Amino acid sequence: MAVTKLAEKSKMSDAEWETRCNLAALYRVVHKLKWTDLVYTHLSARVPGEDNHFLINQYGEMFDEVTASSLVKLDLDGNVIGADGEFNFAGFTIHSGCYMARPDVNCAAHLHTTASIAVASQKDGLLPLSQHSLYVLSDVAYHDYEGPAVDLDERESLGRDITEANCILLRNHGSLALGRTIPETFRNMYYMEVSCQIQIAAQSTGAELIMMPDEVVEVTGERKMERFRKNDAGQLEWDAMVRKLDREGSDFRT
Ligand SMILES: [Zn+2]
């Protein structure tokens, strides 16, 4: 299938176009970090000022093909808004479930990385092994596997599991990062993924592992949450990644 441009900048608010550009950039960043799974998995963002509408990738696009105008706009009932576009139904289930359960969340990123699936499949989940994990452990939750997310009933169980966490490990399936903004979601996703990579690498040595002391995990976790309670969480890292895309001549803004 050919990648279709569905939206025109002149026919939407500046805020929607800016969100489209940033979400397309997030797809490009995930591609750059090699965290894709062919054309599967999905990243989304709520449209500013339109609480029941969100943007998601067109089904079949590689992440390095996604642009601001190729994103599909959906409502929470699965209706395509504006120009017609195909979307992944499991993606709709997961992302609409997030936005329905969490009015504070404006961006969600779901990945199927080897490391996140490997850690999500471990009974004890994410362990306090690395400094990176300190940025995740106080904000992590688990969601049990119910099969591919094609049954809308899963929105209810997912909604219950994500009530108080922004870094979710989906058992046997992957990761789900949430945030109030795209930069915040990126930061949550980044630290969750890297923590999982480190855990698998450490476990693969077969050596006896040293966990960080509980008090260190607790104190640093609280500091992390304090920073996240500020609205600019992740902005520094995000801006740096967008500059990198721009230096490389990426066309994500088209
Ligand atoms: Zn998935």
mmCIF file with all atom_site columns, C-alpha atoms in Angstrom, residues 92-178:
data_model
loop_
_atom_site.group_PDB
_atom_site.id
_atom_site.type_symbol
_atom_site.label_atom_id
_atom_site.label_alt_id
_atom_site.label_comp_id
_atom_site.label_asym_id
_atom_site.label_entity_id
_atom_site.label_seq_id
_atom_site.pdbx_PDB_ins_code
_atom_site.Cartn_x
_atom_site.Cartn_y
_atom_site.Cartn_z
_atom_site.occupancy
_atom_site.B_iso_or_equiv
_atom_site.pdbx_formal_charge
_atom_site.auth_seq_id
_atom_site.auth_comp_id
_atom_site.auth_asym_id
_atom_site.auth_atom_id
_atom_site.pdbx_PDB_model_num
ATOM 1  C CA . PHE A 1 92  ? -7.362  1.870   18.923 1.00 0.00 ? 92  PHE A CA 1
ATOM 2  C CA . THR A 1 93  ? -8.306  -0.367  21.890 1.00 0.00 ? 93  THR A CA 1
ATOM 3  C CA . ILE A 1 94  ? -5.135  0.392   23.840 1.00 0.00 ? 94  ILE A CA 1
ATOM 4  C CA . HIS A 1 95  ? -4.894  4.113   23.133 1.00 0.00 ? 95  HIS A CA 1
ATOM 5  C CA . SER A 1 96  ? -8.582  4.951   23.511 1.00 0.00 ? 96  SER A CA 1
ATOM 6  C CA . GLY A 1 97  ? -8.496  2.958   26.770 1.00 0.00 ? 97  GLY A CA 1
ATOM 7  C CA . CYS A 1 98  ? -5.676  5.185   28.010 1.00 0.00 ? 98  CYS A CA 1
ATOM 8  C CA . TYR A 1 99  ? -7.426  8.445   27.122 1.00 0.00 ? 99  TYR A CA 1
ATOM 9  C CA . MET A 1 100 ? -10.746 7.311   28.594 1.00 0.00 ? 100 MET A CA 1
ATOM 10 C CA . ALA A 1 101 ? -9.157  6.222   31.885 1.00 0.00 ? 101 ALA A CA 1
ATOM 11 C CA . ARG A 1 102 ? -6.701  9.092   32.245 1.00 0.00 ? 102 ARG A CA 1
ATOM 12 C CA . PRO A 1 103 ? -7.957  12.596  31.424 1.00 0.00 ? 103 PRO A CA 1
ATOM 13 C CA . ASP A 1 104 ? -4.506  13.911  32.442 1.00 0.00 ? 104 ASP A CA 1
ATOM 14 C CA . VAL A 1 105 ? -2.730  11.856  29.765 1.00 0.00 ? 105 VAL A CA 1
ATOM 15 C CA . ASN A 1 106 ? -2.198  13.453  26.351 1.00 0.00 ? 106 ASN A CA 1
ATOM 16 C CA . CYS A 1 107 ? 0.315   11.054  24.791 1.00 0.00 ? 107 CYS A CA 1
ATOM 17 C CA . ALA A 1 108 ? 0.732   7.264   24.885 1.00 0.00 ? 108 ALA A CA 1
ATOM 18 C CA . ALA A 1 109 ? 3.507   5.122   23.401 1.00 0.00 ? 109 ALA A CA 1
ATOM 19 C CA . HIS A 1 110 ? 3.194   1.355   23.007 1.00 0.00 ? 110 HIS A CA 1
ATOM 20 C CA . LEU A 1 111 ? 6.217   -0.749  21.972 1.00 0.00 ? 111 LEU A CA 1
ATOM 21 C CA . HIS A 1 112 ? 7.050   -4.432  21.437 1.00 0.00 ? 112 HIS A CA 1
ATOM 22 C CA . THR A 1 113 ? 10.765  -4.340  22.149 1.00 0.00 ? 113 THR A CA 1
ATOM 23 C CA . THR A 1 114 ? 12.529  -7.588  22.969 1.00 0.00 ? 114 THR A CA 1
ATOM 24 C CA . ALA A 1 115 ? 13.782  -6.187  26.270 1.00 0.00 ? 115 ALA A CA 1
ATOM 25 C CA . SER A 1 116 ? 10.407  -4.914  27.484 1.00 0.00 ? 116 SER A CA 1
ATOM 26 C CA . ILE A 1 117 ? 8.659   -8.180  26.564 1.00 0.00 ? 117 ILE A CA 1
ATOM 27 C CA . ALA A 1 118 ? 11.405  -10.160 28.295 1.00 0.00 ? 118 ALA A CA 1
ATOM 28 C CA . VAL A 1 119 ? 11.101  -8.136  31.518 1.00 0.00 ? 119 VAL A CA 1
ATOM 29 C CA . ALA A 1 120 ? 7.288   -7.987  31.374 1.00 0.00 ? 120 ALA A CA 1
ATOM 30 C CA . SER A 1 121 ? 7.294   -11.798 31.187 1.00 0.00 ? 121 SER A CA 1
ATOM 31 C CA . GLN A 1 122 ? 9.276   -12.116 34.425 1.00 0.00 ? 122 GLN A CA 1
ATOM 32 C CA . LYS A 1 123 ? 7.217   -12.686 37.549 1.00 0.00 ? 123 LYS A CA 1
ATOM 33 C CA . ASP A 1 124 ? 9.138   -10.029 39.513 1.00 0.00 ? 124 ASP A CA 1
ATOM 34 C CA . GLY A 1 125 ? 9.020   -7.580  36.616 1.00 0.00 ? 125 GLY A CA 1
ATOM 35 C CA . LEU A 1 126 ? 11.402  -4.639  36.633 1.00 0.00 ? 126 LEU A CA 1
ATOM 36 C CA . LEU A 1 127 ? 14.126  -4.967  39.276 1.00 0.00 ? 127 LEU A CA 1
ATOM 37 C CA . PRO A 1 128 ? 16.079  -2.198  41.058 1.00 0.00 ? 128 PRO A CA 1
ATOM 38 C CA . LEU A 1 129 ? 19.291  -2.980  39.196 1.00 0.00 ? 129 LEU A CA 1
ATOM 39 C CA . SER A 1 130 ? 20.302  0.245   37.479 1.00 0.00 ? 130 SER A CA 1
ATOM 40 C CA . GLN A 1 131 ? 20.312  3.977   38.011 1.00 0.00 ? 131 GLN A CA 1
ATOM 41 C CA . HIS A 1 132 ? 18.069  4.186   34.942 1.00 0.00 ? 132 HIS A CA 1
ATOM 42 C CA . SER A 1 133 ? 15.451  2.042   36.679 1.00 0.00 ? 133 SER A CA 1
ATOM 43 C CA . LEU A 1 134 ? 15.218  4.603   39.505 1.00 0.00 ? 134 LEU A CA 1
ATOM 44 C CA . TYR A 1 135 ? 13.366  6.870   37.084 1.00 0.00 ? 135 TYR A CA 1
ATOM 45 C CA . VAL A 1 136 ? 10.770  4.188   36.477 1.00 0.00 ? 136 VAL A CA 1
ATOM 46 C CA . LEU A 1 137 ? 10.304  2.029   39.575 1.00 0.00 ? 137 LEU A CA 1
ATOM 47 C CA . SER A 1 138 ? 8.120   4.471   41.521 1.00 0.00 ? 138 SER A CA 1
ATOM 48 C CA . ASP A 1 139 ? 5.844   4.879   38.521 1.00 0.00 ? 139 ASP A CA 1
ATOM 49 C CA . VAL A 1 140 ? 5.495   1.338   37.160 1.00 0.00 ? 140 VAL A CA 1
ATOM 50 C CA . ALA A 1 141 ? 2.421   -0.912  36.894 1.00 0.00 ? 141 ALA A CA 1
ATOM 51 C CA . TYR A 1 142 ? 1.634   -4.217  35.185 1.00 0.00 ? 142 TYR A CA 1
ATOM 52 C CA . HIS A 1 143 ? -1.235  -5.285  32.950 1.00 0.00 ? 143 HIS A CA 1
ATOM 53 C CA . ASP A 1 144 ? -1.936  -8.997  32.452 1.00 0.00 ? 144 ASP A CA 1
ATOM 54 C CA . TYR A 1 145 ? -2.020  -10.430 28.952 1.00 0.00 ? 145 TYR A CA 1
ATOM 55 C CA . GLU A 1 146 ? -5.513  -11.014 27.501 1.00 0.00 ? 146 GLU A CA 1
ATOM 56 C CA . GLY A 1 147 ? -4.519  -11.894 23.921 1.00 0.00 ? 147 GLY A CA 1
ATOM 57 C CA . PRO A 1 148 ? -4.143  -9.391  21.064 1.00 0.00 ? 148 PRO A CA 1
ATOM 58 C CA . ALA A 1 149 ? -6.051  -6.250  22.094 1.00 0.00 ? 149 ALA A CA 1
ATOM 59 C CA . VAL A 1 150 ? -8.942  -6.635  19.657 1.00 0.00 ? 150 VAL A CA 1
ATOM 60 C CA . ASP A 1 151 ? -11.652 -6.896  22.308 1.00 0.00 ? 151 ASP A CA 1
ATOM 61 C CA . LEU A 1 152 ? -12.867 -3.493  23.495 1.00 0.00 ? 152 LEU A CA 1
ATOM 62 C CA . ASP A 1 153 ? -13.568 -4.956  26.959 1.00 0.00 ? 153 ASP A CA 1
ATOM 63 C CA . GLU A 1 154 ? -9.828  -4.762  27.564 1.00 0.00 ? 154 GLU A CA 1
ATOM 64 C CA . ARG A 1 155 ? -10.165 -1.002  27.844 1.00 0.00 ? 155 ARG A CA 1
ATOM 65 C CA . GLU A 1 156 ? -11.735 -1.520  31.269 1.00 0.00 ? 156 GLU A CA 1
ATOM 66 C CA . SER A 1 157 ? -9.043  -3.764  32.736 1.00 0.00 ? 157 SER A CA 1
ATOM 67 C CA . LEU A 1 158 ? -6.305  -1.635  31.180 1.00 0.00 ? 158 LEU A CA 1
ATOM 68 C CA . GLY A 1 159 ? -7.953  1.499   32.566 1.00 0.00 ? 159 GLY A CA 1
ATOM 69 C CA . ARG A 1 160 ? -7.896  0.003   36.081 1.00 0.00 ? 160 ARG A CA 1
ATOM 70 C CA . ASP A 1 161 ? -4.227  -0.976  35.785 1.00 0.00 ? 161 ASP A CA 1
ATOM 71 C CA . ILE A 1 162 ? -2.975  2.414   34.584 1.00 0.00 ? 162 ILE A CA 1
ATOM 72 C CA . THR A 1 163 ? -4.838  4.578   37.096 1.00 0.00 ? 163 THR A CA 1
ATOM 73 C CA . GLU A 1 164 ? -1.747  5.510   39.081 1.00 0.00 ? 164 GLU A CA 1
ATOM 74 C CA . ALA A 1 165 ? 1.223   4.742   36.837 1.00 0.00 ? 165 ALA A CA 1
ATOM 75 C CA . ASN A 1 166 ? 2.803   6.093   33.687 1.00 0.00 ? 166 ASN A CA 1
ATOM 76 C CA . CYS A 1 167 ? 5.272   3.275   32.943 1.00 0.00 ? 167 CYS A CA 1
ATOM 77 C CA . ILE A 1 168 ? 3.307   0.112   32.285 1.00 0.00 ? 168 ILE A CA 1
ATOM 78 C CA . LEU A 1 169 ? 4.736   -3.293  31.457 1.00 0.00 ? 169 LEU A CA 1
ATOM 79 C CA . LEU A 1 170 ? 2.208   -5.330  29.518 1.00 0.00 ? 170 LEU A CA 1
ATOM 80 C CA . ARG A 1 171 ? 2.728   -8.955  30.543 1.00 0.00 ? 171 ARG A CA 1
ATOM 81 C CA . ASN A 1 172 ? 4.081   -11.121 27.675 1.00 0.00 ? 172 ASN A CA 1
ATOM 82 C CA . HIS A 1 173 ? 3.492   -8.211  25.302 1.00 0.00 ? 173 HIS A CA 1
ATOM 83 C CA . GLY A 1 174 ? 5.606   -5.039  25.679 1.00 0.00 ? 174 GLY A CA 1
ATOM 84 C CA . SER A 1 175 ? 5.600   -1.572  27.188 1.00 0.00 ? 175 SER A CA 1
ATOM 85 C CA . LEU A 1 176 ? 3.201   1.355   27.437 1.00 0.00 ? 176 LEU A CA 1
ATOM 86 C CA . ALA A 1 177 ? 4.446   4.823   28.415 1.00 0.00 ? 177 ALA A CA 1
ATOM 87 C CA . LEU A 1 178 ? 2.069   7.654   29.295 1.00 0.00 ? 178 LEU A CA 1
#
